[in-house]
PDB file of C-alpha atoms and ligand atoms in Angstrom:
ATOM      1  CA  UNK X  80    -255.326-103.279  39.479  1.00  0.00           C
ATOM      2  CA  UNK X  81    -258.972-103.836  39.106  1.00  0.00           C
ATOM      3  CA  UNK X  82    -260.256-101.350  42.104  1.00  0.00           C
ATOM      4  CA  UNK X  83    -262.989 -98.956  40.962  1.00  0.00           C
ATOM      5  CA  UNK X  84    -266.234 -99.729  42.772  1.00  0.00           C
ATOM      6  CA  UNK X  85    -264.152-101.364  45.684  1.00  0.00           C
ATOM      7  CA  UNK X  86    -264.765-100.203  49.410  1.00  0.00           C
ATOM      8  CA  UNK X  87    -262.894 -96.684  49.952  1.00  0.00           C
ATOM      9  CA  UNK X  88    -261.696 -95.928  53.687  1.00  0.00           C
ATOM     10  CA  UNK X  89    -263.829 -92.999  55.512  1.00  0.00           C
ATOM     11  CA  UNK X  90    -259.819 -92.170  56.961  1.00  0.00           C
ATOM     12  CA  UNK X  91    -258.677 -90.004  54.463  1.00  0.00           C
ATOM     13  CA  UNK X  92    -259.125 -86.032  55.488  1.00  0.00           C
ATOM     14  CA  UNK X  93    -258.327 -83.998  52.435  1.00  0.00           C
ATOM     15  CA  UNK X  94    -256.582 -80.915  53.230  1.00  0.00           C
ATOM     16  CA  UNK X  95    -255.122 -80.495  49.836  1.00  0.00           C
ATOM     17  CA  UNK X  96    -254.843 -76.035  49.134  1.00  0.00           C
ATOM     18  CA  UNK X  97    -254.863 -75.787  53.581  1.00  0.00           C
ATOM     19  CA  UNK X  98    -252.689 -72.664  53.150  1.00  0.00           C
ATOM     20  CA  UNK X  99    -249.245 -72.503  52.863  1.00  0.00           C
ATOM     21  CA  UNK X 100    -248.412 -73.574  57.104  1.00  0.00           C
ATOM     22  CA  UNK X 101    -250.049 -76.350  56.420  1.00  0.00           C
ATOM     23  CA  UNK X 102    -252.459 -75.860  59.008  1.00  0.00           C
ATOM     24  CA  UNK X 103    -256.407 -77.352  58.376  1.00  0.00           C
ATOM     25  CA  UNK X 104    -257.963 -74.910  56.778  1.00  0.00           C
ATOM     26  CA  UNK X 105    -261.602 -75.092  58.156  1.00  0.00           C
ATOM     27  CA  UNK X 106    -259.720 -75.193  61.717  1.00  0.00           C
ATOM     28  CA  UNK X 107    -257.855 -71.759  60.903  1.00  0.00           C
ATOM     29  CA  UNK X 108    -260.784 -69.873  59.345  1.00  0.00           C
ATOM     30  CA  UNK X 109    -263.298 -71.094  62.016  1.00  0.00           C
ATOM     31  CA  UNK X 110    -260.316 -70.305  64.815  1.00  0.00           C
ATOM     32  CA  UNK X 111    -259.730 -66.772  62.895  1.00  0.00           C
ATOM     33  CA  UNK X 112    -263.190 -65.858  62.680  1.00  0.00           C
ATOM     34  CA  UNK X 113    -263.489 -66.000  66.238  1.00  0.00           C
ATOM     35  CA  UNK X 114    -260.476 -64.579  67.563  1.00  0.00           C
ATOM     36  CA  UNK X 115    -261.712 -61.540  65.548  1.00  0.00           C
ATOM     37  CA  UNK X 116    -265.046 -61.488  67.691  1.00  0.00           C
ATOM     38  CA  UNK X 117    -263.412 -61.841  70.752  1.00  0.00           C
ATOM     39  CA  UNK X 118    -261.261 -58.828  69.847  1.00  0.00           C
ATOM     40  CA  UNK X 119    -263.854 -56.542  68.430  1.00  0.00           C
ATOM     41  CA  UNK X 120    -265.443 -57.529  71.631  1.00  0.00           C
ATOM     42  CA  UNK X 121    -262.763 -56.590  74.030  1.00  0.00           C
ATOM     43  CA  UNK X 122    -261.964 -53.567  71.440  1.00  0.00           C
ATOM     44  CA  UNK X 123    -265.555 -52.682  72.067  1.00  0.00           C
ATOM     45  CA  UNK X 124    -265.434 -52.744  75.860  1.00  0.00           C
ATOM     46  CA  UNK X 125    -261.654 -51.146  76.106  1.00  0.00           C
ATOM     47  CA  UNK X 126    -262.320 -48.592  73.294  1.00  0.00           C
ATOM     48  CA  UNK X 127    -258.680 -49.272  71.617  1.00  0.00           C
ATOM     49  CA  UNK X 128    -258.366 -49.668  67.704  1.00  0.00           C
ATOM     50  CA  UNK X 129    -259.439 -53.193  67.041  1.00  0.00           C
ATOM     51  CA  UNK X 130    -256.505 -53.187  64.257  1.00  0.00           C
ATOM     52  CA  UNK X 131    -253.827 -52.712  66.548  1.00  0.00           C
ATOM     53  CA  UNK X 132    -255.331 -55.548  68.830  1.00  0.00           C
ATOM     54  CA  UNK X 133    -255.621 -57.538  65.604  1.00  0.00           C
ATOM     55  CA  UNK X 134    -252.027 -57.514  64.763  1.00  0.00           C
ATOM     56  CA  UNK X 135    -250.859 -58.158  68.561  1.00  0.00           C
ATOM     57  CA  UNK X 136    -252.680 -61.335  68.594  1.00  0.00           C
ATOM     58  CA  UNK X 137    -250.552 -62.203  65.141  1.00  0.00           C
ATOM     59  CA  UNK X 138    -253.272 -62.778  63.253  1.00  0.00           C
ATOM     60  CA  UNK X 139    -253.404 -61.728  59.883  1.00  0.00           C
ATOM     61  CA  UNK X 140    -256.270 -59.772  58.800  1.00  0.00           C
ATOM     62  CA  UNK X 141    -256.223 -61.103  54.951  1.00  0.00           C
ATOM     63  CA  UNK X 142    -258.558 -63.635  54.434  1.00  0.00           C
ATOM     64  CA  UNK X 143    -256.479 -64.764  51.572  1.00  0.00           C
ATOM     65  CA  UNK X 144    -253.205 -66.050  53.670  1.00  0.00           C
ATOM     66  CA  UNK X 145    -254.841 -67.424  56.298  1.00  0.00           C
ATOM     67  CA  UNK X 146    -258.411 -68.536  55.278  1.00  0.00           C
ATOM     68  CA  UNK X 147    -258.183 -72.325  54.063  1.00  0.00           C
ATOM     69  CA  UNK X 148    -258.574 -72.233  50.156  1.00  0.00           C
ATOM     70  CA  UNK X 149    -261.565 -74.110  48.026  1.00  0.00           C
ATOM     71  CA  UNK X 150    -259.549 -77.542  46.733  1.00  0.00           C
ATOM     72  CA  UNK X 151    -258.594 -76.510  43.368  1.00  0.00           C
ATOM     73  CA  UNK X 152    -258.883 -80.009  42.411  1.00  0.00           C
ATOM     74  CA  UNK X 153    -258.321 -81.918  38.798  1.00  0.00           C
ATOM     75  CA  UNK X 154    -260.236 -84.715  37.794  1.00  0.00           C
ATOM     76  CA  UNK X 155    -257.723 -86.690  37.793  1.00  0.00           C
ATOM     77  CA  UNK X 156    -256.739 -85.640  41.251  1.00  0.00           C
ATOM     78  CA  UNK X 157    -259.993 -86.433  42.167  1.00  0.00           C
ATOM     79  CA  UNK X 158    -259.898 -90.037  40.495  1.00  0.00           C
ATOM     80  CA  UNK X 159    -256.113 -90.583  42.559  1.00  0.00           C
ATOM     81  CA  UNK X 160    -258.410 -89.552  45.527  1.00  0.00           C
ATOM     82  CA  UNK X 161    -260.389 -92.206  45.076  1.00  0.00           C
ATOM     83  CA  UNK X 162    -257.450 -94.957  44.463  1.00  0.00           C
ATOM     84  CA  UNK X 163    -255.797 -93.897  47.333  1.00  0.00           C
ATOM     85  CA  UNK X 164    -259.253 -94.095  49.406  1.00  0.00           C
ATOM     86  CA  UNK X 165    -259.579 -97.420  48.222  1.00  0.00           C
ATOM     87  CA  UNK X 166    -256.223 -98.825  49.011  1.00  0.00           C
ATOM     88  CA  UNK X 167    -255.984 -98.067  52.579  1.00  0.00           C
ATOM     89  CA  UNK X 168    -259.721 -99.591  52.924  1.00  0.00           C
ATOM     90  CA  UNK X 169    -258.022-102.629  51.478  1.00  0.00           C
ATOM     91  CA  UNK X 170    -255.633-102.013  54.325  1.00  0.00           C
ATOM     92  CA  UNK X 171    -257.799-101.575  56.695  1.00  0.00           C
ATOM     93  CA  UNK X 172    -259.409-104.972  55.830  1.00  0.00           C
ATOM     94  CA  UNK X 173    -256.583-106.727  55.767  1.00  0.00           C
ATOM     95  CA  UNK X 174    -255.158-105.582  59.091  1.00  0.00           C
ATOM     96  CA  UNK X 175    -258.106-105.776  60.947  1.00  0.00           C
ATOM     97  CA  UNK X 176    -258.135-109.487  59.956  1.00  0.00           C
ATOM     98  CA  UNK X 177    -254.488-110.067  60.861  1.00  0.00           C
ATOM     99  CA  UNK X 178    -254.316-108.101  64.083  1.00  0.00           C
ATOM    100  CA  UNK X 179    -257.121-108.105  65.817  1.00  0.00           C
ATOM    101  CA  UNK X 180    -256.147-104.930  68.224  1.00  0.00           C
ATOM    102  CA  UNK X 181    -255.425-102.935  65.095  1.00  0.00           C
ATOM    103  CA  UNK X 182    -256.693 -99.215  64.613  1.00  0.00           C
ATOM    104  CA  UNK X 183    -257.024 -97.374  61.316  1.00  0.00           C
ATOM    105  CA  UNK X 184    -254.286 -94.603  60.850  1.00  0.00           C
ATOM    106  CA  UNK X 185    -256.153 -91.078  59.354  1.00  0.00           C
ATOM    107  CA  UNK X 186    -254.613 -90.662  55.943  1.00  0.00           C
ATOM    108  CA  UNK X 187    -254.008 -86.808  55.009  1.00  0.00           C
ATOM    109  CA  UNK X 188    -253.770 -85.316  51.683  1.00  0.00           C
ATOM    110  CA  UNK X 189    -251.833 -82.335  51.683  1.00  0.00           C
ATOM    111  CA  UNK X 190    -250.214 -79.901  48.607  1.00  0.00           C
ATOM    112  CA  UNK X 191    -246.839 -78.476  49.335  1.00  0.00           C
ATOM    113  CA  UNK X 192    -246.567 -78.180  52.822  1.00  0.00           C
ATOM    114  CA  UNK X 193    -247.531 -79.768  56.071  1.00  0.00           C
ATOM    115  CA  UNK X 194    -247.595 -79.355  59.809  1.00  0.00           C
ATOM    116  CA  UNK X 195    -247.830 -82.826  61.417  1.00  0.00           C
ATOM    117  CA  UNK X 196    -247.632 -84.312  64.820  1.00  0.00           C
ATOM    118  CA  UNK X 197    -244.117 -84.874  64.195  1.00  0.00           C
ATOM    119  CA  UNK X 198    -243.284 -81.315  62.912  1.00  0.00           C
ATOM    120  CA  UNK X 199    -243.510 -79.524  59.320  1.00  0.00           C
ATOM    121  CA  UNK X 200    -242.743 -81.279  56.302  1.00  0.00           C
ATOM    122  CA  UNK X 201    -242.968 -80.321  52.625  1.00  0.00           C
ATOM    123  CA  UNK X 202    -243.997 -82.408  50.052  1.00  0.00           C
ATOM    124  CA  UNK X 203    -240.584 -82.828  48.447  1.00  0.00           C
ATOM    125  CA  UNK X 204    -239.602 -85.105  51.942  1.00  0.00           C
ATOM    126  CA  UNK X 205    -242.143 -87.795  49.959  1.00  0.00           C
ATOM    127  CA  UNK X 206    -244.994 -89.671  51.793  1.00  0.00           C
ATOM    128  CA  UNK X 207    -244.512 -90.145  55.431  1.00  0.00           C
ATOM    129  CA  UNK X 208    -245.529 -91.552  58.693  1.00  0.00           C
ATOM    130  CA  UNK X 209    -245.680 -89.834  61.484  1.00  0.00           C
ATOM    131  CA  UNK X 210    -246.608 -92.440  64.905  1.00  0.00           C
ATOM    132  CA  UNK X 211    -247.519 -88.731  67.536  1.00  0.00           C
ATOM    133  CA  UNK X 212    -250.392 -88.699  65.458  1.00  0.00           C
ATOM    134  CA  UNK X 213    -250.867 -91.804  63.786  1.00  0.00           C
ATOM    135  CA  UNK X 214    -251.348 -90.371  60.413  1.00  0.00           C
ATOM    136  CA  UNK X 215    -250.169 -90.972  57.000  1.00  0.00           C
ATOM    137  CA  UNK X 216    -248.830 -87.953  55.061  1.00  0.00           C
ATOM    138  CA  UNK X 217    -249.570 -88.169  51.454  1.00  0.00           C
ATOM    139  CA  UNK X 218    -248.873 -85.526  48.621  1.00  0.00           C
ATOM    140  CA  UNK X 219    -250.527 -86.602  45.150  1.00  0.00           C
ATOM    141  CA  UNK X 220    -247.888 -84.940  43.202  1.00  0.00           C
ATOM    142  CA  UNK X 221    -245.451 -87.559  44.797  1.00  0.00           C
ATOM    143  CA  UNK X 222    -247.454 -90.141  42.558  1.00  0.00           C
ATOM    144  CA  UNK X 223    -246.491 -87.959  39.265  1.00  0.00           C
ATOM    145  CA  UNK X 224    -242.992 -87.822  40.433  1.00  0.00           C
ATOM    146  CA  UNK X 225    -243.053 -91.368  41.206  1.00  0.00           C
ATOM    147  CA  UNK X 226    -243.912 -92.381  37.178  1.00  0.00           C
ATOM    148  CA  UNK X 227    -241.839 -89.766  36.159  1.00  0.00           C
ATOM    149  CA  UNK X 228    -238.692 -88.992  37.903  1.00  0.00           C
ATOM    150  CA  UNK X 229    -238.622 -92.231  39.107  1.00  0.00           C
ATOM    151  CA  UNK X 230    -239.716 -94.234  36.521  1.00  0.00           C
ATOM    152  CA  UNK X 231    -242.159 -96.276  38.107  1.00  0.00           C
ATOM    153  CA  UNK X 232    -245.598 -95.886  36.588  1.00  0.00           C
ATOM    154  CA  UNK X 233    -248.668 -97.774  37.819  1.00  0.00           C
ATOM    155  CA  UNK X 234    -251.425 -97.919  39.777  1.00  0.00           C
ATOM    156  CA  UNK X 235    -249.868-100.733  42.094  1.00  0.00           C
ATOM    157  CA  UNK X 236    -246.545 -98.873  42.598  1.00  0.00           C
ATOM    158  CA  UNK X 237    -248.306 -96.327  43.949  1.00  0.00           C
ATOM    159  CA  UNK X 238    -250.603 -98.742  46.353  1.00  0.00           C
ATOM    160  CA  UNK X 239    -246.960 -99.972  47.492  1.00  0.00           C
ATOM    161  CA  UNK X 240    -245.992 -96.743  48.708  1.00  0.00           C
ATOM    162  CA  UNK X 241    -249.323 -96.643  50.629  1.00  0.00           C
ATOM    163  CA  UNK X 242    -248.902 -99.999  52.092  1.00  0.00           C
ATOM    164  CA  UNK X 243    -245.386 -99.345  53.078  1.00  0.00           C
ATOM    165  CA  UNK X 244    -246.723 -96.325  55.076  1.00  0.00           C
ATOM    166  CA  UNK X 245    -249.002 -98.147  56.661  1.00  0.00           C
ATOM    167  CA  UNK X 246    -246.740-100.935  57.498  1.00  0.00           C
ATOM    168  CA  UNK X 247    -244.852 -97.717  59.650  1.00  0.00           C
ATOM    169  CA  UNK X 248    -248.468 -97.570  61.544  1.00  0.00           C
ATOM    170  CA  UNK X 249    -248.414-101.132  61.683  1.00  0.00           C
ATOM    171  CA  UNK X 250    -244.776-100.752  63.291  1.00  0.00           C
ATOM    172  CA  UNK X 251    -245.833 -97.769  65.617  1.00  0.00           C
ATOM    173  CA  UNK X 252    -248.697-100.472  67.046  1.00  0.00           C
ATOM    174  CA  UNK X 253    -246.916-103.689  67.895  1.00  0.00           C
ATOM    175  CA  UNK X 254    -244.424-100.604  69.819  1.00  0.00           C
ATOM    176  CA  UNK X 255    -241.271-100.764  67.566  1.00  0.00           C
ATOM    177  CA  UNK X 256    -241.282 -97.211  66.500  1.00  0.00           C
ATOM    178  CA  UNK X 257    -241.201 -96.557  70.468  1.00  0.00           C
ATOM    179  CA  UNK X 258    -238.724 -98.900  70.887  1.00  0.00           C
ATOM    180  CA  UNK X 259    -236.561 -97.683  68.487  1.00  0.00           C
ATOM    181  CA  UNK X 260    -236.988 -94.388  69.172  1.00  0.00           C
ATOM    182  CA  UNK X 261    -236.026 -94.497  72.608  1.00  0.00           C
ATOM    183  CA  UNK X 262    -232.492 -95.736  71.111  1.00  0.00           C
ATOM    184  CA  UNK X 263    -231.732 -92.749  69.171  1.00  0.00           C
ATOM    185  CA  UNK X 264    -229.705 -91.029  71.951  1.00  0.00           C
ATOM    186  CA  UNK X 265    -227.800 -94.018  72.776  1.00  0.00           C
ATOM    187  CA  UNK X 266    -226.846 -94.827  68.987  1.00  0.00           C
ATOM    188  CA  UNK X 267    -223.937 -92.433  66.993  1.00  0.00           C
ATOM    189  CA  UNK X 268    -225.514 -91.461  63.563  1.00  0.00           C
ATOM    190  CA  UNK X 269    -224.009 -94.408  61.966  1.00  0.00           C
ATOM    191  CA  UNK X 270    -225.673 -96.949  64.014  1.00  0.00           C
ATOM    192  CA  UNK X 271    -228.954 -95.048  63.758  1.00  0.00           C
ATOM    193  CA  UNK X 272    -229.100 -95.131  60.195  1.00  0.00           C
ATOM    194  CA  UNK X 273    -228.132 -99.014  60.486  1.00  0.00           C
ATOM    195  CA  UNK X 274    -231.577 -99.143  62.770  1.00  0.00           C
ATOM    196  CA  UNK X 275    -233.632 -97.307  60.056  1.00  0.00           C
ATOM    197  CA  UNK X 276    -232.822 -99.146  57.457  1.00  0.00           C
ATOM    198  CA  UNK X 277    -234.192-102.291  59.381  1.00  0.00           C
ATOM    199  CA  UNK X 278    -237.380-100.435  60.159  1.00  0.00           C
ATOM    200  CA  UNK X 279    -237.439 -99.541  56.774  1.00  0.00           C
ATOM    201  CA  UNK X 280    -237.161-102.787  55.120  1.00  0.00           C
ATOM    202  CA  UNK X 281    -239.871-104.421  57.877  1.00  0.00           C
ATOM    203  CA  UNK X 282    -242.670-101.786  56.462  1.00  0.00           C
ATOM    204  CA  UNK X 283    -241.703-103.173  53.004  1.00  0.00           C
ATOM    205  CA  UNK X 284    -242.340-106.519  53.870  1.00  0.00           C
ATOM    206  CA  UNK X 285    -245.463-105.391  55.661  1.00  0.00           C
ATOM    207  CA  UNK X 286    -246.626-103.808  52.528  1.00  0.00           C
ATOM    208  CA  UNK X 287    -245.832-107.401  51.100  1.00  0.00           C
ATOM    209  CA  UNK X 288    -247.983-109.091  53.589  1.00  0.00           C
ATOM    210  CA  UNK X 289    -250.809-106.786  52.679  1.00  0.00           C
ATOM    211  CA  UNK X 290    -250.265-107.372  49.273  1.00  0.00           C
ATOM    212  CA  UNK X 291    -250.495-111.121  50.262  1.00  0.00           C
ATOM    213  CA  UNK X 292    -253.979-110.929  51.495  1.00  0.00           C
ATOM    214  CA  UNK X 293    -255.392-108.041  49.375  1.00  0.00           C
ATOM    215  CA  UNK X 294    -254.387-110.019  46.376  1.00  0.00           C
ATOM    216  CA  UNK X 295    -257.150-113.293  47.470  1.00  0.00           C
ATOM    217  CA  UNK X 296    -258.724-114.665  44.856  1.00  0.00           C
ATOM    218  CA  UNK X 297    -260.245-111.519  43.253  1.00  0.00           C
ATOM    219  CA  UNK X 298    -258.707-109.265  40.466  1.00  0.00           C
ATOM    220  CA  UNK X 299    -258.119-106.445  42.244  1.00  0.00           C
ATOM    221  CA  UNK X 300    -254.185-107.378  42.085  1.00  0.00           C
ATOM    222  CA  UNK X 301    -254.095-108.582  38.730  1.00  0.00           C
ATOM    223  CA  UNK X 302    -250.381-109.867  36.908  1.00  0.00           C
ATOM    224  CA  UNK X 303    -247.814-107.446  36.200  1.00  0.00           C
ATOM    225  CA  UNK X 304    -248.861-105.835  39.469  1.00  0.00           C
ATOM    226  CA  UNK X 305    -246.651-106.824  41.367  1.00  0.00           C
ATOM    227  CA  UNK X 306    -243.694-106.081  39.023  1.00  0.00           C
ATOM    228  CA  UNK X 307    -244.800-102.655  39.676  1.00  0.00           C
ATOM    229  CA  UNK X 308    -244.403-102.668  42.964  1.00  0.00           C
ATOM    230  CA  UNK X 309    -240.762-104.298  42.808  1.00  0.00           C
ATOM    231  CA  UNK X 310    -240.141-101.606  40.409  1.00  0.00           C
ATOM    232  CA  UNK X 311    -241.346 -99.252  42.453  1.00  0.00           C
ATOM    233  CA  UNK X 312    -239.046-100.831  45.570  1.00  0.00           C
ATOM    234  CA  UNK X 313    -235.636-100.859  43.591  1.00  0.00           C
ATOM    235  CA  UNK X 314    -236.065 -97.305  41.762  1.00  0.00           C
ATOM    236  CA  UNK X 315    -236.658 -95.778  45.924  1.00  0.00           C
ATOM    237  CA  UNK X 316    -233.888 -98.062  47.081  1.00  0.00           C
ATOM    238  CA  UNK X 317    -231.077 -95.567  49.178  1.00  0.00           C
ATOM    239  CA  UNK X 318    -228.245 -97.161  46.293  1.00  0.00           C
ATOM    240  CA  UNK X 319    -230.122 -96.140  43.691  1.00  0.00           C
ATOM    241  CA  UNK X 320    -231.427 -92.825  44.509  1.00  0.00           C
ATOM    242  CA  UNK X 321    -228.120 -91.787  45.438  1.00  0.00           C
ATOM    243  CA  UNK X 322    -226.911 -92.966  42.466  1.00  0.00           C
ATOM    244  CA  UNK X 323    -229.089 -91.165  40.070  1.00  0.00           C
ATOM    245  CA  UNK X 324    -229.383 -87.592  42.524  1.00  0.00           C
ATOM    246  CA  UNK X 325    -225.904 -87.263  43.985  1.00  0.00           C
ATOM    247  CA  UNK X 326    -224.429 -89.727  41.147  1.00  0.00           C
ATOM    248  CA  UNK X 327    -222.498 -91.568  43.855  1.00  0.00           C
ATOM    249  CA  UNK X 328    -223.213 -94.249  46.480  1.00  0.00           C
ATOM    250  CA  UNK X 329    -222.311 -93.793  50.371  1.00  0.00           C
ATOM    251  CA  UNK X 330    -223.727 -96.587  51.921  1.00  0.00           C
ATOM    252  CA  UNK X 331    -223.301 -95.279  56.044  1.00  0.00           C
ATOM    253  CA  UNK X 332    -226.134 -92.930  55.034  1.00  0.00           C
ATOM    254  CA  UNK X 333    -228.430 -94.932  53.924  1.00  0.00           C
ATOM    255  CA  UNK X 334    -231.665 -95.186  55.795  1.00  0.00           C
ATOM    256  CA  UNK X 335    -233.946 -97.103  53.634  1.00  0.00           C
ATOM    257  CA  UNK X 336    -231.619-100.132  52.653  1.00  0.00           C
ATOM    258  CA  UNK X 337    -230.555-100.782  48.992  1.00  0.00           C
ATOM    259  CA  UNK X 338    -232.811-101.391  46.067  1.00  0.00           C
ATOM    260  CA  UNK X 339    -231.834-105.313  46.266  1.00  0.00           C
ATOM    261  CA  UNK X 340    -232.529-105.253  50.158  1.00  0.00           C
ATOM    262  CA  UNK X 341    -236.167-103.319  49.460  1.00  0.00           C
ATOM    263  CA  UNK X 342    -237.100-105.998  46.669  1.00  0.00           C
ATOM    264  CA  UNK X 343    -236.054-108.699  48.828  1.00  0.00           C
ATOM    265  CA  UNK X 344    -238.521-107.708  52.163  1.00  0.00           C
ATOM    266  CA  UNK X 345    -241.519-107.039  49.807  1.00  0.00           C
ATOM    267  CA  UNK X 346    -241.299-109.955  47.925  1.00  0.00           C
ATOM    268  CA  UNK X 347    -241.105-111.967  51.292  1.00  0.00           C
ATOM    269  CA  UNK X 348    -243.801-110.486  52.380  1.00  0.00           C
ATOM    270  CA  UNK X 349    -246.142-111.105  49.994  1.00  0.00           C
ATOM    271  CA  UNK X 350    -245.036-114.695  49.288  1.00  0.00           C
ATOM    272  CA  UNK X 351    -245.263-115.980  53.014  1.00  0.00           C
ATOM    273  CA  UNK X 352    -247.974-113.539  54.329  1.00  0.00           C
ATOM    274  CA  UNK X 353    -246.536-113.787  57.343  1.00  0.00           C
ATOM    275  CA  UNK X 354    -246.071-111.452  59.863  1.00  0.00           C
ATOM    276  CA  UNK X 355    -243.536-113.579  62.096  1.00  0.00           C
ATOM    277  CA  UNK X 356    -241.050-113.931  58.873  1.00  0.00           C
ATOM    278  CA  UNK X 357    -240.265-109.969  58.929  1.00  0.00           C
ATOM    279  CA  UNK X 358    -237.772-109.790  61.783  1.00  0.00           C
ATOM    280  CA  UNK X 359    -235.426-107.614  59.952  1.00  0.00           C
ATOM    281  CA  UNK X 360    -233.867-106.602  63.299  1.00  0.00           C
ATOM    282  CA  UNK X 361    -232.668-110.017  63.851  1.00  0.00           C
ATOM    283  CA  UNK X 362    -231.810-111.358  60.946  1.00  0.00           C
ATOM    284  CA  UNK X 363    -228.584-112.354  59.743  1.00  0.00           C
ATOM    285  CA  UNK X 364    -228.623-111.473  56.366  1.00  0.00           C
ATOM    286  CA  UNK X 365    -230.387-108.216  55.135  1.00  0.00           C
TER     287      UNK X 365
HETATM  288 ZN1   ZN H 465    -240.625 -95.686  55.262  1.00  0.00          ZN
END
């Protein structure tokens, strides 16, 4: 991919070294700082230890735990930063063009662990979407795994994974999160799964479609790029990781589809660039 210099998106809120809840860590420390007034202050007026106030209110009086740390951040963190800034611009763009009620998602970068609108996470649960909040939840190290582990290296696999998140906003705005959502009580886990696997496979072809329109004309997807991303799609496929983490294959628990069915959505996607060609839910043939 050819993207230095290109647009990056003003939606990405680093919070990379927030502590270890996850919490923002300019929002704790400011939060902290004045919960501590507020109890010298009452300490002052009642004439009790302002200690033993301290630790009734559950607040930690070591700056170190709870205090949000300085990003200890690489330069090539810093450069990823700036990739990832730049695809979800290029997301942004395209979106905006193809839906014309669309609203950015926030994109948060996070190390370890994460509370989100949809409960904590931990960076070994891989990127992730949560619709309460409209936020994408992104861990850099996922990217290392990703060429590593997974062995899928490149700059476009990794714009894939974005796009596919983003296809889950996407999702969460034309109300088929909701809608699906609302069928989890109804469904036994079997039938669920069946359900997430088509939700799955429509944010792949969504991150096709973008990949449609980001690609126009210009070199910012350049050839072989795609490849990665198809890469990227069959080494994440349920078959596969199952295959090389639990070394066998039980296809009832698979919520993300098969490697073959993951290839198959992108690659529609970002031939037809068509948004009305991604009915996974009613199609015949996954
Ligand atoms: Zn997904």
């Amino acid at each position: 991919m050819k993207w230095l210099g290109r647009r990056e998106s003003d939606n990405v809120n680093d919070q990379r070294g927030g502590g270890g809840g996850g919490f923002p860590g300019g929002l704790l420390s400011k939060g902290g700082i004045g919960t501590i007034v507020v109890v010298l202050l009452i300490s002052w007026i009642t004439g009790t230890n302002p200690l033993s106030l301290l630790q009734q209110t559950n607040l930690s009086t070591d700056p170190a735990t709870e205090q949000g740390r300085p990003v200890q951040s690489s330069p090539e963190d810093e450069l990823t930063k700036k990739f990832v800034s730049v695809i979800l611009a290029s997301t942004e763009d395209v979106w905006h063009q193809l839906e014309p009620n669309y609203r950015n998602p926030q994109l948060l970068l996070f190390t370890d662990q994460v509370q989100s609108g949809c409960g904590s996470a931990s960076a070994s649960s891989g990127p992730f979407y949560c619709s309460e909040d409209e936020k994408v939840y992104l861990d850099m190290s996922f990217f290392r795994e990703l060429a590593t582990q997974l062995n899928s290296p490149g700059d476009f696999a990794q714009a894939y994974v974005i796009a596919h998140e983003v296809g889950h906003h996407v999702q969460h705005l034309l109300g088929i999160t909701d809608k699906m959502h609302s069928m989890q009580s109804k469904l036994s886990e079997e039938e669920y799964n069946k359900l997430s696997v088509k939700l799955e496979l429509q944010a792949d072809f969504l991150a096709g479609v973008w990949a449609h329109y980001a690609k126009d004309g210009k070199e910012f997807i350049e050839e072989g790029d795609i490849e990665e991303a198809i890469n990227a799609a069959t080494a994440i496929g349920d078959d596969h990781l199952q295959k090389q983490f639990q070394g066998t294959v039980t296809p009832d628990s698979f919520t993300h589809g098969t490697s073959k069915q993951r290839v198959k959505w992108f690659t529609k996607g970002f031939q037809t660039g068509d948004i009305n060609e991604g009915d996974t839910f009613n199609a015949t043939n996954l």
